[in-house]
Amino acid sequence: MSLSNPTIRANGETEVTREGLTVSVEPITWENASRYPEIVRSFTIRSGRATGTASGAITPLPAFRIRIVNHTGHVVRFTQSIIRLSDNLSRNSQAMNQAELVAWVQGAWREGTVQDPSLESQLLGALGSLQFFSRETELLNGDEWAGYLVFNLGVTSTEDYRRVLGSVSRYTLRLAEVPIEVGDAGQVTRTTEFAFAFDRAEYPQPAACRGRGEPSWDICVME
């Protein structure tokens, strides 16, 4: 059985170069999550003598894989940059920091950690192995950096994911006030902006359905 599930897809370029700085992004949704096993994980949980598996994303989805290459001739610091995800309803979200990601994981995986308290250390270890783009990111000239950009859109479950994505038609990811020119003393003399648009779409998601009712996400789960 397959059911319609929302996703987002790029509308326009996903790689842009300005003044020697290249930024490329790819959205991560349940449509392409299998390509990111470091994000969508399975963990062993134990309760008494029983052993099972808990699976899911360790960051909110949608998220973004981001790659930046610095050939500007100088260091690029994003300390004063604005990292924002906006939707067509004029709602803005800021990039999540490490503390916010830890709090999100603890909330989204609460059921599993109740069954097996050791799951939390597994989750935090997996989260700590990833690089996340933030205003603390710094690139020397010649550096190539790759990691993840994550926003808190109010998604802690697959039900939230369908509700949130179902309410929008477009997201715009903006990296503004990015320094691409510095003076002799190292002060920023010119900045630029990178913007990427992503439109909502639908795709057929394999699902396992229970019961005899009309197949829907009320009685089916993603496979």
mmCIF file of C-alpha atoms in Angstrom:
data_model
loop_
_atom_site.group_PDB
_atom_site.id
_atom_site.type_symbol
_atom_site.label_atom_id
_atom_site.label_comp_id
_atom_site.label_asym_id
_atom_site.label_seq_id
_atom_site.Cartn_x
_atom_site.Cartn_y
_atom_site.Cartn_z
ATOM 1 C CA MET A 1 0.000 0.000 0.000
ATOM 2 C CA SER A 2 1.182 3.530 -0.800
ATOM 3 C CA LEU A 3 -0.285 6.747 0.555
ATOM 4 C CA SER A 4 0.367 10.346 -0.404
ATOM 5 C CA ASN A 5 2.921 12.024 1.854
ATOM 6 C CA PRO A 6 4.171 15.635 1.696
ATOM 7 C CA THR A 7 7.706 16.672 0.810
ATOM 8 C CA ILE A 8 9.507 19.788 -0.394
ATOM 9 C CA ARG A 9 11.461 20.127 -3.616
ATOM 10 C CA ALA A 10 13.747 22.834 -4.888
ATOM 11 C CA ASN A 11 12.297 25.567 -7.071
ATOM 12 C CA GLY A 12 15.385 26.957 -8.779
ATOM 13 C CA GLU A 13 19.100 26.518 -8.163
ATOM 14 C CA THR A 14 20.357 24.517 -5.192
ATOM 15 C CA GLU A 15 23.970 25.665 -5.615
ATOM 16 C CA VAL A 16 24.970 29.316 -5.809
ATOM 17 C CA THR A 17 28.423 30.956 -5.985
ATOM 18 C CA ARG A 18 28.978 34.581 -5.053
ATOM 19 C CA GLU A 19 32.402 36.246 -4.919
ATOM 20 C CA GLY A 20 34.222 32.939 -4.468
ATOM 21 C CA LEU A 21 31.845 31.516 -1.840
ATOM 22 C CA THR A 22 29.761 28.516 -2.936
ATOM 23 C CA VAL A 23 26.704 27.350 -0.978
ATOM 24 C CA SER A 24 24.667 24.289 -1.923
ATOM 25 C CA VAL A 25 21.687 22.826 -0.078
ATOM 26 C CA GLU A 26 19.482 19.745 -0.307
ATOM 27 C CA PRO A 27 16.251 19.299 1.636
ATOM 28 C CA ILE A 28 15.909 16.185 3.788
ATOM 29 C CA THR A 29 12.353 14.875 4.082
ATOM 30 C CA TRP A 30 10.783 11.475 4.503
ATOM 31 C CA GLU A 31 10.922 11.167 0.705
ATOM 32 C CA ASN A 32 14.733 10.951 0.611
ATOM 33 C CA ALA A 33 15.482 10.093 4.258
ATOM 34 C CA SER A 34 16.988 6.715 3.297
ATOM 35 C CA ARG A 35 19.925 8.617 1.761
ATOM 36 C CA TYR A 36 20.749 10.012 5.194
ATOM 37 C CA PRO A 37 21.210 7.062 7.578
ATOM 38 C CA GLU A 38 23.067 9.375 9.959
ATOM 39 C CA ILE A 39 19.800 11.332 10.396
ATOM 40 C CA VAL A 40 17.192 8.546 10.324
ATOM 41 C CA ARG A 41 18.481 5.944 12.768
ATOM 42 C CA SER A 42 17.544 2.671 14.428
ATOM 43 C CA PHE A 43 18.516 1.940 18.026
ATOM 44 C CA THR A 44 18.259 -1.178 20.157
ATOM 45 C CA ILE A 45 16.082 -0.804 23.244
ATOM 46 C CA ARG A 46 15.632 -3.250 26.098
ATOM 47 C CA SER A 47 12.759 -3.511 28.541
ATOM 48 C CA GLY A 48 13.135 -6.289 31.071
ATOM 49 C CA ARG A 49 14.098 -9.375 29.090
ATOM 50 C CA ALA A 50 12.610 -8.075 25.833
ATOM 51 C CA THR A 51 14.738 -6.472 23.129
ATOM 52 C CA GLY A 52 13.318 -4.284 20.380
ATOM 53 C CA THR A 53 14.167 -1.504 17.958
ATOM 54 C CA ALA A 54 13.261 2.167 17.980
ATOM 55 C CA SER A 55 13.572 3.997 14.663
ATOM 56 C CA GLY A 56 13.148 7.595 13.607
ATOM 57 C CA ALA A 57 14.835 10.887 12.821
ATOM 58 C CA ILE A 58 17.239 12.421 15.342
ATOM 59 C CA THR A 59 16.534 15.934 14.005
ATOM 60 C CA PRO A 60 13.268 17.597 13.021
ATOM 61 C CA LEU A 61 12.277 17.067 9.394
ATOM 62 C CA PRO A 62 12.387 18.786 7.009
ATOM 63 C CA ALA A 63 16.060 19.586 7.511
ATOM 64 C CA PHE A 64 18.791 20.585 5.062
ATOM 65 C CA ARG A 65 22.149 19.185 4.061
ATOM 66 C CA ILE A 66 24.398 22.177 3.414
ATOM 67 C CA ARG A 67 27.835 22.391 1.797
ATOM 68 C CA ILE A 68 29.991 25.532 1.696
ATOM 69 C CA VAL A 69 33.253 26.052 -0.197
ATOM 70 C CA ASN A 70 35.340 29.131 0.572
ATOM 71 C CA HIS A 71 37.528 30.527 -2.207
ATOM 72 C CA THR A 72 37.089 34.178 -1.250
ATOM 73 C CA GLY A 73 40.744 34.636 -0.346
ATOM 74 C CA HIS A 74 39.938 35.292 3.325
ATOM 75 C CA VAL A 75 38.338 33.703 6.356
ATOM 76 C CA VAL A 76 34.535 33.698 6.399
ATOM 77 C CA ARG A 77 32.834 33.973 9.782
ATOM 78 C CA PHE A 78 29.051 33.787 10.033
ATOM 79 C CA THR A 79 28.935 35.503 13.430
ATOM 80 C CA GLN A 80 26.730 38.361 12.216
ATOM 81 C CA SER A 81 24.858 36.398 9.549
ATOM 82 C CA ILE A 82 21.117 35.771 9.573
ATOM 83 C CA ILE A 83 20.068 32.147 9.030
ATOM 84 C CA ARG A 84 16.330 32.003 8.477
ATOM 85 C CA LEU A 85 13.667 29.679 7.085
ATOM 86 C CA SER A 86 10.444 31.450 6.087
ATOM 87 C CA ASP A 87 7.195 30.050 4.743
ATOM 88 C CA ASN A 88 4.535 31.582 2.517
ATOM 89 C CA LEU A 89 2.474 32.376 5.641
ATOM 90 C CA SER A 90 5.184 34.836 6.807
ATOM 91 C CA ARG A 91 6.357 32.591 9.637
ATOM 92 C CA ASN A 92 10.098 32.697 10.328
ATOM 93 C CA SER A 93 12.282 30.122 12.065
ATOM 94 C CA GLN A 94 15.890 30.476 13.196
ATOM 95 C CA ALA A 95 18.484 27.715 12.968
ATOM 96 C CA MET A 96 18.500 25.447 16.031
ATOM 97 C CA ASN A 97 21.562 25.368 18.267
ATOM 98 C CA GLN A 98 22.993 22.301 19.992
ATOM 99 C CA ALA A 99 21.052 22.821 23.236
ATOM 100 C CA GLU A 100 17.766 23.151 21.324
ATOM 101 C CA LEU A 101 18.522 19.981 19.354
ATOM 102 C CA VAL A 102 19.200 18.047 22.563
ATOM 103 C CA ALA A 103 15.894 19.248 24.025
ATOM 104 C CA TRP A 104 14.090 18.280 20.822
ATOM 105 C CA VAL A 105 15.550 14.762 20.806
ATOM 106 C CA GLN A 106 14.631 14.245 24.441
ATOM 107 C CA GLY A 107 11.032 15.240 23.729
ATOM 108 C CA ALA A 108 10.572 13.435 20.406
ATOM 109 C CA TRP A 109 12.049 10.162 21.710
ATOM 110 C CA ARG A 110 10.531 10.311 25.208
ATOM 111 C CA GLU A 111 8.477 7.131 24.775
ATOM 112 C CA GLY A 112 11.535 5.089 23.860
ATOM 113 C CA THR A 113 13.689 6.494 26.656
ATOM 114 C CA VAL A 114 10.972 5.625 29.174
ATOM 115 C CA GLN A 115 11.201 1.995 28.046
ATOM 116 C CA ASP A 116 14.992 2.019 28.042
ATOM 117 C CA PRO A 117 16.775 4.948 29.758
ATOM 118 C CA SER A 118 20.039 4.012 28.021
ATOM 119 C CA LEU A 119 18.469 5.087 24.717
ATOM 120 C CA GLU A 120 19.060 8.725 25.613
ATOM 121 C CA SER A 121 22.841 8.300 25.687
ATOM 122 C CA GLN A 122 22.655 6.549 22.295
ATOM 123 C CA LEU A 123 20.637 9.435 20.880
ATOM 124 C CA LEU A 124 22.931 12.126 22.246
ATOM 125 C CA GLY A 125 25.979 10.254 20.971
ATOM 126 C CA ALA A 126 24.460 10.086 17.475
ATOM 127 C CA LEU A 127 23.544 13.762 17.613
ATOM 128 C CA GLY A 128 27.042 14.703 18.789
ATOM 129 C CA SER A 129 28.611 12.957 15.793
ATOM 130 C CA LEU A 130 26.959 15.386 13.354
ATOM 131 C CA GLN A 131 28.076 18.850 12.258
ATOM 132 C CA PHE A 132 25.431 21.581 12.309
ATOM 133 C CA PHE A 133 25.665 24.902 10.525
ATOM 134 C CA SER A 134 25.272 27.909 12.809
ATOM 135 C CA ARG A 135 26.591 31.417 13.366
ATOM 136 C CA GLU A 136 29.636 29.825 15.029
ATOM 137 C CA THR A 137 30.702 28.160 11.756
ATOM 138 C CA GLU A 138 34.015 29.511 10.456
ATOM 139 C CA LEU A 139 35.788 28.722 7.182
ATOM 140 C CA LEU A 140 39.371 29.505 6.287
ATOM 141 C CA ASN A 141 40.184 30.264 2.678
ATOM 142 C CA GLY A 142 40.157 26.966 0.766
ATOM 143 C CA ASP A 143 37.962 25.166 3.306
ATOM 144 C CA GLU A 144 35.134 22.872 2.229
ATOM 145 C CA TRP A 145 32.517 22.376 4.940
ATOM 146 C CA ALA A 146 29.481 20.089 4.957
ATOM 147 C CA GLY A 147 26.860 19.521 7.610
ATOM 148 C CA TYR A 148 23.223 20.056 8.498
ATOM 149 C CA LEU A 149 20.911 23.010 8.958
ATOM 150 C CA VAL A 150 17.929 22.327 11.203
ATOM 151 C CA PHE A 151 14.904 24.380 12.220
ATOM 152 C CA ASN A 152 12.237 23.832 14.858
ATOM 153 C CA LEU A 153 8.970 23.922 12.904
ATOM 154 C CA GLY A 154 6.936 22.248 15.630
ATOM 155 C CA VAL A 155 7.548 18.737 14.303
ATOM 156 C CA THR A 156 8.126 15.918 16.805
ATOM 157 C CA SER A 157 6.287 13.074 15.015
ATOM 158 C CA THR A 158 5.277 11.933 11.543
ATOM 159 C CA GLU A 159 1.777 13.264 12.281
ATOM 160 C CA ASP A 160 3.260 16.700 13.011
ATOM 161 C CA TYR A 161 5.306 16.446 9.815
ATOM 162 C CA ARG A 162 2.216 15.916 7.659
ATOM 163 C CA ARG A 163 0.288 18.657 9.475
ATOM 164 C CA VAL A 164 3.055 21.261 9.220
ATOM 165 C CA LEU A 165 4.022 20.582 5.599
ATOM 166 C CA GLY A 166 0.368 20.350 4.645
ATOM 167 C CA SER A 167 -0.176 23.938 5.801
ATOM 168 C CA VAL A 168 2.420 25.600 3.546
ATOM 169 C CA SER A 169 3.138 25.838 -0.158
ATOM 170 C CA ARG A 170 6.697 27.223 -0.075
ATOM 171 C CA TYR A 171 9.713 27.566 2.183
ATOM 172 C CA THR A 172 12.513 30.055 1.541
ATOM 173 C CA LEU A 173 15.912 29.440 3.101
ATOM 174 C CA ARG A 174 17.989 32.621 3.461
ATOM 175 C CA LEU A 175 21.591 33.093 4.532
ATOM 176 C CA ALA A 176 21.899 36.877 4.752
ATOM 177 C CA GLU A 177 24.664 39.281 5.777
ATOM 178 C CA VAL A 178 27.311 36.760 4.698
ATOM 179 C CA PRO A 179 30.736 38.478 4.591
ATOM 180 C CA ILE A 180 32.409 38.205 1.176
ATOM 181 C CA GLU A 181 34.853 41.122 1.433
ATOM 182 C CA VAL A 182 37.043 42.303 4.316
ATOM 183 C CA GLY A 183 39.400 45.255 4.712
ATOM 184 C CA ASP A 184 43.078 45.223 5.651
ATOM 185 C CA ALA A 185 42.207 45.262 9.348
ATOM 186 C CA GLY A 186 39.879 42.318 8.939
ATOM 187 C CA GLN A 187 36.636 44.279 9.223
ATOM 188 C CA VAL A 188 33.742 43.261 6.969
ATOM 189 C CA THR A 189 33.317 45.741 4.096
ATOM 190 C CA ARG A 190 30.751 43.890 1.973
ATOM 191 C CA THR A 191 28.167 41.167 2.503
ATOM 192 C CA THR A 192 25.872 39.115 0.295
ATOM 193 C CA GLU A 193 22.834 36.866 0.590
ATOM 194 C CA PHE A 194 22.045 33.339 -0.540
ATOM 195 C CA ALA A 195 18.376 32.378 -0.963
ATOM 196 C CA PHE A 196 16.849 29.021 -1.927
ATOM 197 C CA ALA A 197 13.163 28.256 -2.556
ATOM 198 C CA PHE A 198 11.443 24.929 -1.886
ATOM 199 C CA ASP A 199 7.862 24.121 -2.888
ATOM 200 C CA ARG A 200 5.638 21.560 -1.242
ATOM 201 C CA ALA A 201 4.887 18.461 -3.272
ATOM 202 C CA GLU A 202 3.427 14.995 -2.687
ATOM 203 C CA TYR A 203 4.953 11.557 -3.255
ATOM 204 C CA PRO A 204 3.744 7.944 -2.768
ATOM 205 C CA GLN A 205 4.995 6.630 0.582
ATOM 206 C CA PRO A 206 4.900 2.849 1.231
ATOM 207 C CA ALA A 207 2.700 2.198 4.236
ATOM 208 C CA ALA A 208 1.525 -0.680 6.400
ATOM 209 C CA CYS A 209 -2.181 -0.485 7.221
ATOM 210 C CA ARG A 210 -4.124 -2.199 9.974
ATOM 211 C CA GLY A 211 -7.841 -2.896 10.044
ATOM 212 C CA ARG A 212 -10.469 -2.970 7.329
ATOM 213 C CA GLY A 213 -11.175 0.742 6.959
ATOM 214 C CA GLU A 214 -10.293 2.946 4.029
ATOM 215 C CA PRO A 215 -6.471 3.254 3.999
ATOM 216 C CA SER A 216 -5.370 6.561 5.509
ATOM 217 C CA TRP A 217 -2.666 7.882 7.805
ATOM 218 C CA ASP A 218 -5.119 7.395 10.685
ATOM 219 C CA ILE A 219 -4.700 3.603 10.472
ATOM 220 C CA CYS A 220 -1.430 3.286 8.503
ATOM 221 C CA VAL A 221 2.229 3.822 9.367
ATOM 222 C CA MET A 222 5.200 4.508 7.115
ATOM 223 C CA GLU A 223 7.286 1.515 6.099
#
